[in-house]
Amino acid sequence: MRIMRAAYASAFDDDNPLAALGVGEQPEPAPPSPDWVTVEVKASSLNHHDLWSLRGVGLSAQQLPMILGCDAAGLDPSGAEVVVYAVIADSADPRGYSLLSERYPGTIAERVAVPRANVVPKPAGMSFADAACLPTAWLTAYRMLTTRGRIHEGESVLVQGAGGGVATAAVVLAAALGKRVYATSRDAAKRERIAALGATALEPGARLPERVDVVIETVGAATFDHSLKSAAFGGRIVVSGATAGHEPKVNLRRVFAMQLEILGTSMGTAEELAGLLTLCQERGISPVVDSVFPFSEVEAAFARLHSGDVFGKVVVDHTR
């Protein structure tokens, strides 16, 4: 049995998820069928999904230890540079799929096994660190704007709670697509950084200069009423998270009077990931990176994400 270094959930701790994080030797995952391949991971990035896993959400004690991580870029068995797509068909899951680190070992390891169809060519010139930011947060934001939000020429976007991975990605992508972008943040310093990315930065709950066509909602209860009030007639409110409460009050009169759509989404397809990679290459888009940690300091990377003070993605460099 081959051994590799990895970061994994060794237990569950709802109050202090960092206490449940283990770092050390784990067995290399064995491809369960011939159509799976093993990718040598060069870089990975962290998501709040990893913290939820450490809290025990989506995992059972029987699955421990579970290697964490959804995002990775690296080398396939032929040596080609690839990005790992984290969604795997799973008939036992009510969604019809599971993510890496839910049923199969994740990406914060020296190697990860995935179906051959889950390796997507990495654009030439894109760093492994940048590529590792894209498969979860950036893919989710891309799908929110395009497939689910159906953003059209001349339309406008509100991004609630910009600063986190998905929200920051949505600001950058919407601006690159030529949309009028508004973004909220409680933090004045983050508002300055949001403005530098091409958005009109506002305090939470602020009145917008116009009602918008698409709202990107990852915050939840704390911002949802503002999202409803900010949406134009026929607007789409696309939800992919609820970091500040999952049970908001919803004014249904506004929903039907303004003919609003409230749309849920998560992740995206492998084809959408390929489209995102192409868009980033063609438009010269670089992911917003909060910080890069060597794998030897992966505990500090998790602590950084858990601090809630991030702006963009936290990346782990597996070559160090």
Short mmCIF file of C-alpha atoms in Angstrom, two decimals:
data_model
loop_
_atom_site.label_atom_id
_atom_site.label_comp_id
_atom_site.label_asym_id
_atom_site.label_seq_id
_atom_site.Cartn_x
_atom_site.Cartn_y
_atom_site.Cartn_z
CA MET A 1 0.00 0.00 0.00
CA ARG A 2 1.40 3.36 -1.04
CA ILE A 3 1.35 6.09 1.59
CA MET A 4 1.04 9.83 0.96
CA ARG A 5 0.70 12.99 3.03
CA ALA A 6 -2.80 14.44 3.27
CA ALA A 7 -5.11 16.70 5.26
CA TYR A 8 -8.16 14.86 6.53
CA ALA A 9 -11.10 14.89 8.90
CA SER A 10 -10.01 12.77 11.85
CA ALA A 11 -13.13 13.52 13.90
CA PHE A 12 -16.05 15.95 13.96
CA ASP A 13 -16.18 19.15 16.01
CA ASP A 14 -19.05 21.53 15.37
CA ASP A 15 -17.75 24.22 17.73
CA ASN A 16 -14.10 24.11 16.69
CA PRO A 17 -13.69 22.40 13.31
CA LEU A 18 -9.94 23.04 13.29
CA ALA A 19 -9.63 20.62 16.21
CA ALA A 20 -10.95 17.85 13.95
CA LEU A 21 -8.29 18.43 11.27
CA GLY A 22 -5.63 15.78 10.87
CA VAL A 23 -2.46 16.12 8.80
CA GLY A 24 -0.20 13.19 8.11
CA GLU A 25 0.18 9.91 6.25
CA GLN A 26 -2.83 8.31 4.57
CA PRO A 27 -3.15 5.43 2.08
CA GLU A 28 -3.11 6.51 -1.54
CA PRO A 29 -6.66 6.16 -2.93
CA ALA A 30 -7.06 3.16 -5.20
CA PRO A 31 -9.02 3.83 -8.42
CA PRO A 32 -12.23 1.80 -8.00
CA SER A 33 -12.51 0.98 -11.71
CA PRO A 34 -10.35 1.02 -14.87
CA ASP A 35 -11.90 4.26 -16.09
CA TRP A 36 -10.45 6.16 -13.11
CA VAL A 37 -7.02 7.79 -13.09
CA THR A 38 -4.70 9.13 -10.40
CA VAL A 39 -3.70 12.79 -10.56
CA GLU A 40 -0.51 14.08 -8.94
CA VAL A 41 -1.70 17.21 -7.14
CA LYS A 42 0.41 20.34 -7.59
CA ALA A 43 -2.00 22.80 -5.95
CA SER A 44 -5.35 22.71 -4.19
CA SER A 45 -7.62 25.36 -2.71
CA LEU A 46 -9.86 25.38 0.33
CA ASN A 47 -13.61 25.87 0.52
CA HIS A 48 -16.09 26.32 3.35
CA HIS A 49 -17.21 22.81 2.36
CA ASP A 50 -14.00 21.59 4.03
CA LEU A 51 -14.90 23.29 7.30
CA TRP A 52 -18.42 21.85 7.15
CA SER A 53 -16.90 18.40 6.65
CA LEU A 54 -14.84 18.89 9.82
CA ARG A 55 -18.08 19.75 11.59
CA GLY A 56 -19.56 16.45 10.39
CA VAL A 57 -21.93 17.80 7.74
CA GLY A 58 -22.33 15.27 4.91
CA LEU A 59 -20.06 12.67 6.50
CA SER A 60 -20.57 9.81 8.94
CA ALA A 61 -18.17 8.56 11.60
CA GLN A 62 -17.76 5.34 9.60
CA GLN A 63 -16.12 7.33 6.79
CA LEU A 64 -13.34 8.72 8.97
CA PRO A 65 -10.61 9.48 8.29
CA MET A 66 -11.75 11.31 5.13
CA ILE A 67 -9.26 13.23 3.02
CA LEU A 68 -10.59 16.76 2.53
CA GLY A 69 -10.69 18.99 -0.53
CA CYS A 70 -12.69 19.48 -3.73
CA ASP A 71 -10.29 21.59 -5.78
CA ALA A 72 -7.02 20.58 -7.42
CA ALA A 73 -4.77 21.02 -10.41
CA GLY A 74 -1.89 18.75 -11.29
CA LEU A 75 -0.57 16.10 -13.66
CA ASP A 76 -2.47 13.15 -15.09
CA PRO A 77 -0.71 9.77 -15.63
CA SER A 78 0.58 10.93 -19.03
CA GLY A 79 2.14 14.05 -17.50
CA ALA A 80 -0.46 16.41 -19.01
CA GLU A 81 -1.42 19.44 -16.91
CA VAL A 82 -5.04 19.12 -15.81
CA VAL A 83 -7.72 20.60 -13.57
CA VAL A 84 -9.78 18.19 -11.45
CA TYR A 85 -13.57 18.35 -11.72
CA ALA A 86 -14.94 17.44 -8.28
CA VAL A 87 -18.46 16.19 -9.12
CA ILE A 88 -18.89 12.41 -9.33
CA ALA A 89 -22.12 10.62 -10.31
CA ASP A 90 -23.56 8.95 -7.22
CA SER A 91 -26.92 7.16 -7.36
CA ALA A 92 -26.95 6.77 -3.57
CA ASP A 93 -27.02 10.55 -3.08
CA PRO A 94 -30.38 12.35 -3.47
CA ARG A 95 -28.64 14.96 -5.65
CA GLY A 96 -27.51 12.23 -8.02
CA TYR A 97 -23.88 13.16 -7.38
CA SER A 98 -21.38 13.65 -4.60
CA LEU A 99 -18.28 15.81 -4.36
CA LEU A 100 -14.76 14.64 -3.73
CA SER A 101 -14.29 14.31 0.06
CA GLU A 102 -17.93 13.26 0.54
CA ARG A 103 -17.81 9.63 -0.65
CA TYR A 104 -14.39 9.47 -2.30
CA PRO A 105 -11.12 10.87 -0.87
CA GLY A 106 -10.49 14.53 -1.66
CA THR A 107 -7.75 16.64 -3.15
CA ILE A 108 -5.69 17.98 -0.24
CA ALA A 109 -3.20 15.18 -0.68
CA GLU A 110 -0.25 14.24 -2.83
CA ARG A 111 -2.51 12.28 -5.17
CA VAL A 112 -6.23 11.97 -5.87
CA ALA A 113 -8.16 9.35 -7.86
CA VAL A 114 -10.99 10.55 -10.13
CA PRO A 115 -12.92 9.29 -13.16
CA ARG A 116 -11.01 9.91 -16.38
CA ALA A 117 -13.83 12.22 -17.52
CA ASN A 118 -13.15 14.43 -14.47
CA VAL A 119 -9.78 15.66 -15.68
CA VAL A 120 -10.03 18.81 -17.78
CA PRO A 121 -7.02 20.20 -19.69
CA LYS A 122 -5.42 23.16 -17.91
CA PRO A 123 -4.92 26.17 -20.20
CA ALA A 124 -1.32 26.78 -21.15
CA GLY A 125 0.17 29.62 -19.15
CA MET A 126 -2.28 29.32 -16.26
CA SER A 127 -0.49 28.48 -13.01
CA PHE A 128 -1.44 25.43 -10.99
CA ALA A 129 -2.34 27.74 -8.09
CA ASP A 130 -4.76 29.77 -10.21
CA ALA A 131 -6.24 26.67 -11.83
CA ALA A 132 -6.86 25.09 -8.42
CA CYS A 133 -9.13 28.02 -7.49
CA LEU A 134 -11.61 27.39 -10.29
CA PRO A 135 -13.42 24.01 -9.98
CA THR A 136 -15.68 24.83 -7.01
CA ALA A 137 -16.14 28.51 -6.08
CA TRP A 138 -15.43 29.93 -9.53
CA LEU A 139 -17.40 27.24 -11.31
CA THR A 140 -20.35 27.88 -9.00
CA ALA A 141 -20.18 31.63 -9.69
CA TYR A 142 -19.90 31.03 -13.44
CA ARG A 143 -22.98 28.79 -13.44
CA MET A 144 -24.88 31.27 -11.25
CA LEU A 145 -24.31 34.05 -13.77
CA THR A 146 -24.74 32.09 -16.99
CA THR A 147 -26.76 28.87 -16.88
CA ARG A 148 -28.97 29.74 -13.90
CA GLY A 149 -28.92 33.54 -13.92
CA ARG A 150 -29.16 33.72 -17.73
CA ILE A 151 -27.33 37.02 -17.72
CA HIS A 152 -27.87 38.93 -20.97
CA GLU A 153 -26.27 41.86 -22.75
CA GLY A 154 -26.77 45.13 -20.92
CA GLU A 155 -28.01 43.56 -17.72
CA SER A 156 -26.86 44.34 -14.19
CA VAL A 157 -25.77 42.20 -11.23
CA LEU A 158 -25.80 42.52 -7.44
CA VAL A 159 -23.36 40.34 -5.51
CA GLN A 160 -24.13 40.07 -1.82
CA GLY A 161 -21.32 39.72 0.71
CA ALA A 162 -18.39 40.00 -1.67
CA GLY A 163 -15.12 38.82 -0.18
CA GLY A 164 -15.67 35.07 -0.04
CA GLY A 165 -14.65 32.76 -2.86
CA VAL A 166 -17.93 32.50 -4.79
CA ALA A 167 -18.95 36.15 -4.34
CA THR A 168 -15.55 37.52 -5.32
CA ALA A 169 -15.48 35.24 -8.36
CA ALA A 170 -18.93 36.50 -9.37
CA VAL A 171 -17.74 40.12 -9.23
CA VAL A 172 -14.71 39.40 -11.42
CA LEU A 173 -16.61 37.27 -13.94
CA ALA A 174 -19.56 39.66 -14.23
CA ALA A 175 -17.21 42.59 -14.77
CA ALA A 176 -15.26 40.60 -17.38
CA LEU A 177 -18.54 39.88 -19.15
CA GLY A 178 -19.19 43.62 -19.35
CA LYS A 179 -22.05 43.81 -16.84
CA ARG A 180 -22.83 46.61 -14.41
CA VAL A 181 -21.86 45.11 -11.07
CA TYR A 182 -22.86 46.16 -7.57
CA ALA A 183 -21.43 44.37 -4.53
CA THR A 184 -21.97 44.65 -0.80
CA SER A 185 -19.64 44.11 2.14
CA ARG A 186 -19.71 45.10 5.79
CA ASP A 187 -15.95 45.69 5.70
CA ALA A 188 -14.75 49.07 4.37
CA ALA A 189 -11.38 47.64 3.34
CA LYS A 190 -13.10 44.86 1.39
CA ARG A 191 -15.35 47.43 -0.31
CA GLU A 192 -12.22 49.18 -1.55
CA ARG A 193 -10.88 45.93 -2.95
CA ILE A 194 -14.25 45.09 -4.53
CA ALA A 195 -14.29 48.49 -6.25
CA ALA A 196 -10.82 47.78 -7.65
CA LEU A 197 -12.24 44.62 -9.25
CA GLY A 198 -14.77 46.64 -11.24
CA ALA A 199 -17.84 46.78 -9.01
CA THR A 200 -19.72 49.61 -7.36
CA ALA A 201 -19.15 48.76 -3.71
CA LEU A 202 -21.91 49.40 -1.19
CA GLU A 203 -22.70 48.74 2.44
CA PRO A 204 -25.16 45.90 3.12
CA GLY A 205 -28.76 47.02 2.67
CA ALA A 206 -27.82 50.16 0.72
CA ARG A 207 -30.18 51.45 -1.94
CA LEU A 208 -28.85 50.66 -5.41
CA PRO A 209 -28.85 53.17 -8.29
CA GLU A 210 -31.05 50.72 -10.20
CA ARG A 211 -32.89 47.45 -9.71
CA VAL A 212 -30.78 44.60 -11.01
CA ASP A 213 -31.52 41.67 -13.29
CA VAL A 214 -29.50 39.05 -11.40
CA VAL A 215 -28.67 38.79 -7.69
CA ILE A 216 -25.86 36.49 -6.57
CA GLU A 217 -26.84 35.33 -3.08
CA THR A 218 -24.46 33.34 -0.88
CA VAL A 219 -25.16 35.05 2.46
CA GLY A 220 -28.75 34.05 3.21
CA ALA A 221 -31.03 35.43 5.89
CA ALA A 222 -28.93 38.52 6.60
CA THR A 223 -29.22 39.86 3.04
CA PHE A 224 -32.18 38.09 1.43
CA ASP A 225 -34.76 40.83 1.99
CA HIS A 226 -32.37 43.31 0.40
CA SER A 227 -31.91 40.92 -2.51
CA LEU A 228 -35.67 40.80 -3.06
CA LYS A 229 -36.00 44.60 -2.89
CA SER A 230 -33.06 45.10 -5.26
CA ALA A 231 -34.33 42.78 -8.01
CA ALA A 232 -35.94 44.25 -11.14
CA PHE A 233 -39.19 42.97 -12.63
CA GLY A 234 -38.51 39.41 -13.80
CA GLY A 235 -35.20 39.35 -11.93
CA ARG A 236 -33.38 36.17 -10.97
CA ILE A 237 -32.08 35.64 -7.43
CA VAL A 238 -29.58 32.80 -7.63
CA VAL A 239 -28.70 31.13 -4.32
CA SER A 240 -25.68 28.89 -3.71
CA GLY A 241 -25.07 29.38 -0.01
CA ALA A 242 -26.40 30.64 3.29
CA THR A 243 -23.42 31.54 5.44
CA ALA A 244 -25.52 33.94 7.57
CA GLY A 245 -28.71 31.96 8.05
CA HIS A 246 -30.63 29.49 5.90
CA GLU A 247 -34.20 30.44 6.85
CA PRO A 248 -34.86 34.03 5.70
CA LYS A 249 -38.26 35.67 5.74
CA VAL A 250 -39.55 35.96 2.17
CA ASN A 251 -42.06 38.61 1.12
CA LEU A 252 -44.12 36.52 -1.29
CA ARG A 253 -46.10 39.54 -2.45
CA ARG A 254 -42.89 40.99 -3.86
CA VAL A 255 -42.03 37.64 -5.45
CA PHE A 256 -45.26 37.36 -7.42
CA ALA A 257 -45.84 41.09 -8.06
CA MET A 258 -42.34 41.51 -9.52
CA GLN A 259 -42.41 38.02 -11.08
CA LEU A 260 -39.11 37.12 -9.46
CA GLU A 261 -37.33 33.78 -9.78
CA ILE A 262 -35.50 32.28 -6.80
CA LEU A 263 -33.08 29.71 -8.16
CA GLY A 264 -30.85 27.29 -6.31
CA THR A 265 -27.58 25.99 -7.67
CA SER A 266 -24.35 24.29 -6.69
CA MET A 267 -21.18 23.59 -8.63
CA GLY A 268 -21.61 23.06 -12.40
CA THR A 269 -20.93 20.60 -15.18
CA ALA A 270 -17.58 19.52 -16.60
CA GLU A 271 -18.52 21.34 -19.80
CA GLU A 272 -19.15 24.52 -17.80
CA LEU A 273 -15.74 24.14 -16.14
CA ALA A 274 -14.15 23.87 -19.58
CA GLY A 275 -16.09 27.01 -20.61
CA LEU A 276 -14.88 28.84 -17.51
CA LEU A 277 -11.27 27.88 -18.21
CA THR A 278 -11.62 29.11 -21.79
CA LEU A 279 -13.18 32.39 -20.64
CA CYS A 280 -10.35 32.98 -18.16
CA GLN A 281 -7.75 32.28 -20.84
CA GLU A 282 -9.42 34.44 -23.50
CA ARG A 283 -10.15 37.41 -21.21
CA GLY A 284 -6.95 37.21 -19.18
CA ILE A 285 -8.89 36.60 -15.96
CA SER A 286 -6.91 35.61 -12.89
CA PRO A 287 -8.65 34.27 -9.79
CA VAL A 288 -8.53 36.46 -6.70
CA VAL A 289 -6.14 34.72 -4.31
CA ASP A 290 -6.21 35.65 -0.64
CA SER A 291 -3.10 33.70 0.31
CA VAL A 292 -0.92 30.75 -0.66
CA PHE A 293 0.39 28.31 1.95
CA PRO A 294 2.90 25.51 1.43
CA PHE A 295 1.48 22.07 2.22
CA SER A 296 3.78 21.99 5.23
CA GLU A 297 1.61 24.80 6.67
CA VAL A 298 -1.79 23.43 5.68
CA GLU A 299 -3.12 23.84 9.24
CA ALA A 300 -2.45 27.58 8.94
CA ALA A 301 -4.35 27.60 5.62
CA PHE A 302 -7.40 26.12 7.33
CA ALA A 303 -7.08 28.62 10.18
CA ARG A 304 -6.99 31.45 7.65
CA LEU A 305 -10.20 30.26 6.00
CA HIS A 306 -11.86 29.73 9.38
CA SER A 307 -10.97 33.28 10.47
CA GLY A 308 -13.62 34.66 8.12
CA ASP A 309 -11.26 37.45 7.10
CA VAL A 310 -10.40 36.12 3.65
CA PHE A 311 -10.73 37.98 0.37
CA GLY A 312 -10.65 35.44 -2.43
CA LYS A 313 -9.27 31.92 -2.34
CA VAL A 314 -6.89 30.23 0.09
CA VAL A 315 -4.48 28.07 -1.91
CA VAL A 316 -2.23 25.19 -0.85
CA ASP A 317 1.02 24.68 -2.80
CA HIS A 318 1.71 20.94 -2.81
CA THR A 319 5.24 21.37 -4.16
CA ARG A 320 6.40 22.90 -0.87
#
